[in-house]
Amino acid sequence: MFPGLKEDQTMNGFFKSFGQMFHNMNETEDYKDLRNMVQQIGVNSGHFNENKNPFDIIENAYKKFGIEHFDVNQYFDKTKNAPEWFNDITNEYVMLDMHGFKADKVKVTDKEKNTFKNTTEDASHSAFASRCEFYITNDDKNYHKAKAVFQKLGIYTIVLKPSEFIQYYNLFLNVKSFDDHFISINEELKRIENFQEQKYESGESFGWVNYTDQYFFNFFNKILIPNSEVNYALFILGKENPSRSYIISHREIEAMLKLFADKLGSDINGKSYFELGEINSNENWPGRTWETNIGQITIKRLNGWFQMYFYPIEKN
């Protein structure tokens, strides 16, 4: 593993050796040897199947040697060289590959070069994808490893192959007009079985919530039916982010707001399309409010959350 260290057992020799090892893993087939050594713990590609969590299989292999809760992160400072969320994902991803789960091909010839670098690049792609709603990949091994890592870390980025994304798009994302979005909301409200009660930390009921596969007005993917004692809105649309490191861009808000402005025109304050700079990162956003012939529509950001409120016209 450490070429040249035997001949120069000094700190300088160690750093030179470590640098050479890293070079060899990225340029030669040395990663294959390291992976074989790791798998001597008693787990390899033959131990995994679709019905079992790969991380559980790896942990159970270490338990047989008296090692409880094996965690690769304990050996590294996760805050150095990259953000912690990035290191969390890439470390888990590489650990899966090292133990044989959907392991990448390692082969260097005149015609191809597959080394450890391929695995680390795929791990990086998966990490950056965690900041998005969807991750589309046609690499089967990357597909399965990314899904497993996201599941372990509680990241809800949807991992799809291109053909799966086309199906998802046709089922849930192929809604064009303002009216069609409202129709979709109405249909979703009828599916009472999909709603679950949501409570405050105090235990008081806020209402009922449904996390959807659809993105209403190309943005909102959560419907809340509030308790009338808490809020008079008939329903509230919210945004459930796929991970704690997800960032909402101004373009998303701009595109969502355009649907409303094109349909409803200027709001009660004379505002319509999104204006660059009107949202400050640490402040609430008053957004837009329209009075329509069916009720009041309000879009705003409160305590960091973008929401749309619909208050129907009261009738006798």
Short mmCIF file of C-alpha atoms in Angstrom, two decimals:
data_model
loop_
_atom_site.label_atom_id
_atom_site.label_comp_id
_atom_site.label_asym_id
_atom_site.label_seq_id
_atom_site.Cartn_x
_atom_site.Cartn_y
_atom_site.Cartn_z
CA MET A 1 0.00 0.00 0.00
CA PHE A 2 2.82 2.43 0.84
CA PRO A 3 5.51 2.15 -1.86
CA GLY A 4 8.99 3.19 -0.70
CA LEU A 5 8.08 3.47 2.99
CA LYS A 6 10.11 0.40 3.94
CA GLU A 7 13.24 2.05 2.61
CA ASP A 8 12.54 5.49 4.17
CA GLN A 9 10.71 5.11 7.48
CA THR A 10 10.57 8.82 8.29
CA MET A 11 7.74 11.33 8.26
CA ASN A 12 9.06 12.70 4.98
CA GLY A 13 9.16 9.15 3.62
CA PHE A 14 5.59 8.59 4.76
CA PHE A 15 4.26 11.63 2.90
CA LYS A 16 6.16 10.68 -0.23
CA SER A 17 4.82 7.15 0.03
CA PHE A 18 1.26 8.33 0.64
CA GLY A 19 1.44 10.61 -2.40
CA GLN A 20 2.72 7.73 -4.53
CA MET A 21 -0.04 5.45 -3.25
CA PHE A 22 -2.68 8.02 -4.15
CA HIS A 23 -1.14 8.42 -7.60
CA ASN A 24 -1.05 4.66 -8.15
CA MET A 25 -4.70 4.26 -7.13
CA ASN A 26 -5.78 6.92 -9.64
CA GLU A 27 -3.50 5.84 -12.48
CA THR A 28 -3.06 2.06 -12.08
CA GLU A 29 -5.02 -0.97 -10.84
CA ASP A 30 -3.74 -0.62 -7.25
CA TYR A 31 -7.23 0.20 -5.99
CA LYS A 32 -8.23 -3.36 -6.85
CA ASP A 33 -5.61 -4.68 -4.41
CA LEU A 34 -6.78 -2.31 -1.67
CA ARG A 35 -10.39 -3.33 -2.24
CA ASN A 36 -9.46 -7.01 -1.99
CA MET A 37 -7.72 -6.37 1.32
CA VAL A 38 -10.76 -4.55 2.71
CA GLN A 39 -13.09 -7.36 1.67
CA GLN A 40 -11.12 -9.85 3.75
CA ILE A 41 -13.33 -8.65 6.60
CA GLY A 42 -15.79 -11.18 5.18
CA VAL A 43 -17.98 -9.29 2.73
CA ASN A 44 -17.87 -8.97 -1.04
CA SER A 45 -20.19 -8.60 -4.03
CA GLY A 46 -21.70 -12.05 -3.46
CA HIS A 47 -23.12 -11.05 -0.07
CA PHE A 48 -25.48 -8.34 -1.36
CA ASN A 49 -29.00 -8.68 -2.73
CA GLU A 50 -31.92 -6.38 -3.45
CA ASN A 51 -33.82 -7.32 -0.30
CA LYS A 52 -31.12 -6.27 2.17
CA ASN A 53 -29.64 -2.93 3.13
CA PRO A 54 -25.97 -3.01 2.00
CA PHE A 55 -24.84 -0.95 4.99
CA ASP A 56 -26.38 -3.50 7.36
CA ILE A 57 -24.50 -6.31 5.61
CA ILE A 58 -21.20 -4.44 5.95
CA GLU A 59 -21.81 -3.61 9.61
CA ASN A 60 -22.71 -7.23 10.41
CA ALA A 61 -19.46 -8.39 8.79
CA TYR A 62 -17.48 -6.15 11.16
CA LYS A 63 -19.51 -7.26 14.16
CA LYS A 64 -18.22 -10.79 13.63
CA PHE A 65 -14.76 -9.39 14.38
CA GLY A 66 -15.99 -7.53 17.46
CA ILE A 67 -16.15 -4.13 15.73
CA GLU A 68 -19.43 -2.40 16.56
CA HIS A 69 -20.88 0.40 14.43
CA PHE A 70 -18.06 0.66 11.91
CA ASP A 71 -17.92 4.27 10.71
CA VAL A 72 -15.34 5.37 8.19
CA ASN A 73 -15.93 9.00 9.13
CA GLN A 74 -14.32 8.53 12.54
CA TYR A 75 -10.93 8.33 10.83
CA PHE A 76 -11.24 11.63 8.97
CA ASP A 77 -11.96 15.26 9.81
CA LYS A 78 -15.10 15.79 7.75
CA THR A 79 -14.88 19.58 7.90
CA LYS A 80 -11.56 19.86 6.06
CA ASN A 81 -11.05 20.28 2.30
CA ALA A 82 -14.79 20.09 1.53
CA PRO A 83 -18.15 20.78 3.24
CA GLU A 84 -19.23 18.18 5.78
CA TRP A 85 -22.31 17.18 3.77
CA PHE A 86 -20.09 16.49 0.74
CA ASN A 87 -17.66 14.34 2.72
CA ASP A 88 -20.51 12.43 4.38
CA ILE A 89 -21.88 11.35 1.01
CA THR A 90 -18.58 10.61 -0.73
CA ASN A 91 -17.21 8.62 2.23
CA GLU A 92 -20.33 6.42 2.39
CA TYR A 93 -20.27 5.98 -1.38
CA VAL A 94 -16.60 4.86 -1.48
CA MET A 95 -17.19 2.55 1.50
CA LEU A 96 -19.91 0.72 -0.46
CA ASP A 97 -17.63 0.27 -3.44
CA MET A 98 -14.68 -0.90 -1.32
CA HIS A 99 -16.80 -3.62 0.26
CA GLY A 100 -18.05 -4.89 -3.10
CA PHE A 101 -21.52 -3.37 -3.39
CA LYS A 102 -22.05 -2.62 -7.09
CA ALA A 103 -18.25 -2.30 -7.29
CA ASP A 104 -16.78 -0.37 -10.19
CA LYS A 105 -14.59 -2.04 -12.77
CA VAL A 106 -10.84 -1.56 -12.22
CA LYS A 107 -8.82 -2.18 -15.36
CA VAL A 108 -6.05 -0.28 -17.14
CA THR A 109 -5.05 -1.16 -20.71
CA ASP A 110 -4.04 0.69 -23.84
CA LYS A 111 -7.72 1.02 -24.74
CA GLU A 112 -9.34 1.79 -21.38
CA LYS A 113 -8.52 3.25 -18.00
CA ASN A 114 -10.80 2.46 -15.07
CA THR A 115 -9.24 3.31 -11.71
CA PHE A 116 -10.16 4.62 -8.26
CA LYS A 117 -10.60 8.03 -9.87
CA ASN A 118 -13.76 6.82 -11.63
CA THR A 119 -15.29 5.87 -8.28
CA THR A 120 -14.41 9.15 -6.56
CA GLU A 121 -15.79 11.14 -9.50
CA ASP A 122 -19.09 9.23 -9.33
CA ALA A 123 -19.16 9.83 -5.58
CA SER A 124 -18.72 13.56 -6.23
CA HIS A 125 -21.53 13.56 -8.80
CA SER A 126 -23.82 11.91 -6.26
CA ALA A 127 -22.86 14.43 -3.58
CA PHE A 128 -23.62 17.43 -5.78
CA ALA A 129 -26.87 15.77 -6.88
CA SER A 130 -28.06 15.82 -3.26
CA ARG A 131 -28.59 19.56 -3.71
CA CYS A 132 -31.15 18.86 -6.44
CA GLU A 133 -34.66 17.40 -6.67
CA PHE A 134 -33.60 14.73 -9.18
CA TYR A 135 -30.43 12.82 -10.04
CA ILE A 136 -30.56 11.17 -13.46
CA THR A 137 -27.84 8.64 -14.27
CA ASN A 138 -27.52 5.83 -16.79
CA ASP A 139 -24.68 4.22 -14.82
CA ASP A 140 -26.29 1.21 -13.12
CA LYS A 141 -23.65 0.95 -10.38
CA ASN A 142 -23.76 4.65 -9.64
CA TYR A 143 -27.57 4.46 -9.62
CA HIS A 144 -27.68 1.77 -6.91
CA LYS A 145 -24.88 3.20 -4.76
CA ALA A 146 -26.36 6.72 -4.83
CA LYS A 147 -29.81 5.40 -3.85
CA ALA A 148 -28.35 3.42 -0.96
CA VAL A 149 -26.31 6.37 0.35
CA PHE A 150 -29.22 8.80 0.08
CA GLN A 151 -31.48 6.38 1.93
CA LYS A 152 -28.98 5.99 4.76
CA LEU A 153 -28.40 9.73 5.15
CA GLY A 154 -32.07 10.74 4.84
CA ILE A 155 -31.64 12.55 1.51
CA TYR A 156 -34.79 12.60 -0.62
CA THR A 157 -33.24 13.45 -3.96
CA ILE A 158 -34.99 11.15 -6.42
CA VAL A 159 -32.49 8.92 -8.26
CA LEU A 160 -33.72 7.83 -11.68
CA LYS A 161 -32.44 6.32 -14.88
CA PRO A 162 -33.34 8.29 -18.03
CA SER A 163 -36.21 5.97 -18.95
CA GLU A 164 -37.57 6.21 -15.38
CA PHE A 165 -37.41 10.00 -15.47
CA ILE A 166 -39.42 10.08 -18.70
CA GLN A 167 -42.12 8.01 -16.98
CA TYR A 168 -42.01 10.25 -13.91
CA TYR A 169 -42.23 13.35 -16.07
CA ASN A 170 -45.26 12.08 -17.97
CA LEU A 171 -47.02 11.09 -14.76
CA PHE A 172 -46.27 14.04 -12.51
CA LEU A 173 -44.39 16.89 -14.19
CA ASN A 174 -46.19 17.29 -17.51
CA VAL A 175 -48.56 19.99 -16.27
CA LYS A 176 -48.35 23.21 -18.28
CA SER A 177 -51.01 25.79 -17.48
CA PHE A 178 -52.08 27.60 -14.33
CA ASP A 179 -55.54 26.05 -14.53
CA ASP A 180 -54.15 22.53 -14.93
CA HIS A 181 -52.08 23.01 -11.78
CA PHE A 182 -55.19 24.03 -9.85
CA ILE A 183 -57.03 20.98 -11.20
CA SER A 184 -54.16 18.76 -10.02
CA ILE A 185 -54.35 20.30 -6.56
CA ASN A 186 -58.09 19.68 -6.43
CA GLU A 187 -57.61 16.04 -7.42
CA GLU A 188 -54.90 15.58 -4.79
CA LEU A 189 -57.12 17.08 -2.09
CA LYS A 190 -59.67 14.33 -2.78
CA ARG A 191 -57.13 11.62 -1.94
CA ILE A 192 -57.75 11.82 1.79
CA GLU A 193 -55.97 8.51 2.38
CA ASN A 194 -52.65 10.17 1.44
CA PHE A 195 -52.86 12.78 4.20
CA GLN A 196 -51.35 12.38 7.66
CA GLU A 197 -51.95 14.45 10.75
CA GLN A 198 -49.25 17.02 11.46
CA LYS A 199 -48.65 18.26 14.99
CA TYR A 200 -46.63 20.97 16.67
CA GLU A 201 -43.90 19.96 19.11
CA SER A 202 -46.42 20.71 21.86
CA GLY A 203 -48.63 17.95 20.49
CA GLU A 204 -51.32 20.32 19.24
CA SER A 205 -52.68 19.41 15.82
CA PHE A 206 -51.79 21.78 13.01
CA GLY A 207 -53.76 19.92 10.37
CA TRP A 208 -53.10 17.30 7.71
CA VAL A 209 -50.23 17.04 5.26
CA ASN A 210 -49.56 15.18 2.02
CA TYR A 211 -46.12 14.96 0.36
CA THR A 212 -46.72 14.56 -3.35
CA ASP A 213 -44.81 13.36 -6.41
CA GLN A 214 -46.13 16.39 -8.25
CA TYR A 215 -44.66 19.89 -8.25
CA PHE A 216 -47.57 22.30 -8.22
CA PHE A 217 -46.81 25.44 -10.19
CA ASN A 218 -43.45 23.78 -10.88
CA PHE A 219 -42.34 24.34 -7.29
CA PHE A 220 -44.56 23.17 -4.41
CA ASN A 221 -44.60 19.46 -3.54
CA LYS A 222 -46.49 19.49 -0.24
CA ILE A 223 -50.15 20.16 0.55
CA LEU A 224 -51.32 21.12 4.03
CA ILE A 225 -54.95 21.27 5.14
CA PRO A 226 -54.74 23.38 8.30
CA ASN A 227 -56.96 23.04 11.32
CA SER A 228 -59.45 25.94 11.07
CA GLU A 229 -58.51 27.00 14.60
CA VAL A 230 -54.91 27.43 13.48
CA ASN A 231 -55.33 28.95 10.01
CA TYR A 232 -58.37 29.85 7.93
CA ALA A 233 -56.80 28.78 4.62
CA LEU A 234 -58.58 26.02 2.74
CA PHE A 235 -55.15 24.62 1.87
CA ILE A 236 -51.48 25.65 1.99
CA LEU A 237 -48.87 24.58 -0.54
CA GLY A 238 -45.34 24.10 0.78
CA LYS A 239 -41.89 23.08 -0.39
CA GLU A 240 -40.24 19.96 1.06
CA ASN A 241 -36.52 20.12 0.34
CA PRO A 242 -34.67 16.88 -0.55
CA SER A 243 -31.83 17.53 1.92
CA ARG A 244 -30.65 19.99 4.53
CA SER A 245 -28.11 21.40 2.07
CA TYR A 246 -30.64 22.08 -0.68
CA ILE A 247 -30.63 25.65 -2.01
CA ILE A 248 -33.65 27.27 -3.66
CA SER A 249 -32.48 29.48 -6.53
CA HIS A 250 -34.06 32.73 -7.64
CA ARG A 251 -34.82 31.08 -10.98
CA GLU A 252 -37.16 28.61 -9.28
CA ILE A 253 -39.09 31.43 -7.59
CA GLU A 254 -39.09 33.47 -10.79
CA ALA A 255 -40.55 30.64 -12.88
CA MET A 256 -43.17 29.77 -10.27
CA LEU A 257 -44.25 33.39 -9.83
CA LYS A 258 -44.50 33.90 -13.60
CA LEU A 259 -47.34 31.35 -13.79
CA PHE A 260 -49.37 33.38 -11.32
CA ALA A 261 -48.54 36.77 -12.84
CA ASP A 262 -49.37 35.62 -16.38
CA LYS A 263 -52.76 34.36 -15.18
CA LEU A 264 -53.71 36.91 -12.52
CA GLY A 265 -51.78 40.03 -13.50
CA SER A 266 -50.53 42.45 -10.87
CA ASP A 267 -51.37 41.74 -7.24
CA ILE A 268 -53.11 44.05 -4.74
CA ASN A 269 -49.85 45.96 -4.29
CA GLY A 270 -49.22 46.40 -8.00
CA LYS A 271 -46.49 43.75 -8.14
CA SER A 272 -46.35 40.90 -10.66
CA TYR A 273 -43.14 39.27 -11.92
CA PHE A 274 -40.21 38.47 -9.66
CA GLU A 275 -37.75 41.32 -9.22
CA LEU A 276 -34.10 40.46 -8.71
CA GLY A 277 -32.96 41.40 -5.23
CA GLU A 278 -36.40 41.49 -3.61
CA ILE A 279 -35.61 38.40 -1.49
CA ASN A 280 -32.93 38.70 1.18
CA SER A 281 -31.49 35.43 2.51
CA ASN A 282 -32.23 36.12 6.18
CA GLU A 283 -35.56 37.91 5.94
CA ASN A 284 -39.20 37.01 5.43
CA TRP A 285 -40.62 37.84 2.02
CA PRO A 286 -44.12 39.39 1.72
CA GLY A 287 -44.43 37.97 -1.78
CA ARG A 288 -47.67 38.49 -3.68
CA THR A 289 -51.38 38.57 -2.83
CA TRP A 290 -54.18 38.38 -5.38
CA GLU A 291 -57.93 38.75 -4.84
CA THR A 292 -59.76 36.52 -7.33
CA ASN A 293 -63.38 35.59 -7.94
CA ILE A 294 -62.89 32.32 -6.03
CA GLY A 295 -60.78 33.59 -3.16
CA GLN A 296 -57.49 35.07 -2.04
CA ILE A 297 -54.13 33.66 -3.12
CA THR A 298 -51.02 34.61 -1.16
CA ILE A 299 -47.43 33.54 -1.86
CA LYS A 300 -44.80 34.42 0.73
CA ARG A 301 -41.78 33.20 2.62
CA LEU A 302 -42.14 32.91 6.38
CA ASN A 303 -39.34 31.69 8.67
CA GLY A 304 -37.40 30.50 5.62
CA TRP A 305 -40.27 28.50 4.09
CA PHE A 306 -41.93 29.39 0.78
CA GLN A 307 -45.68 28.77 0.89
CA MET A 308 -48.87 29.50 -1.02
CA TYR A 309 -52.10 30.12 0.92
CA PHE A 310 -55.56 29.83 -0.59
CA TYR A 311 -58.47 31.45 1.26
CA PRO A 312 -61.84 30.75 -0.40
CA ILE A 313 -64.59 33.37 -0.58
CA GLU A 314 -66.90 32.97 2.40
CA LYS A 315 -70.48 32.16 1.50
CA ASN A 316 -73.63 32.34 3.62
#
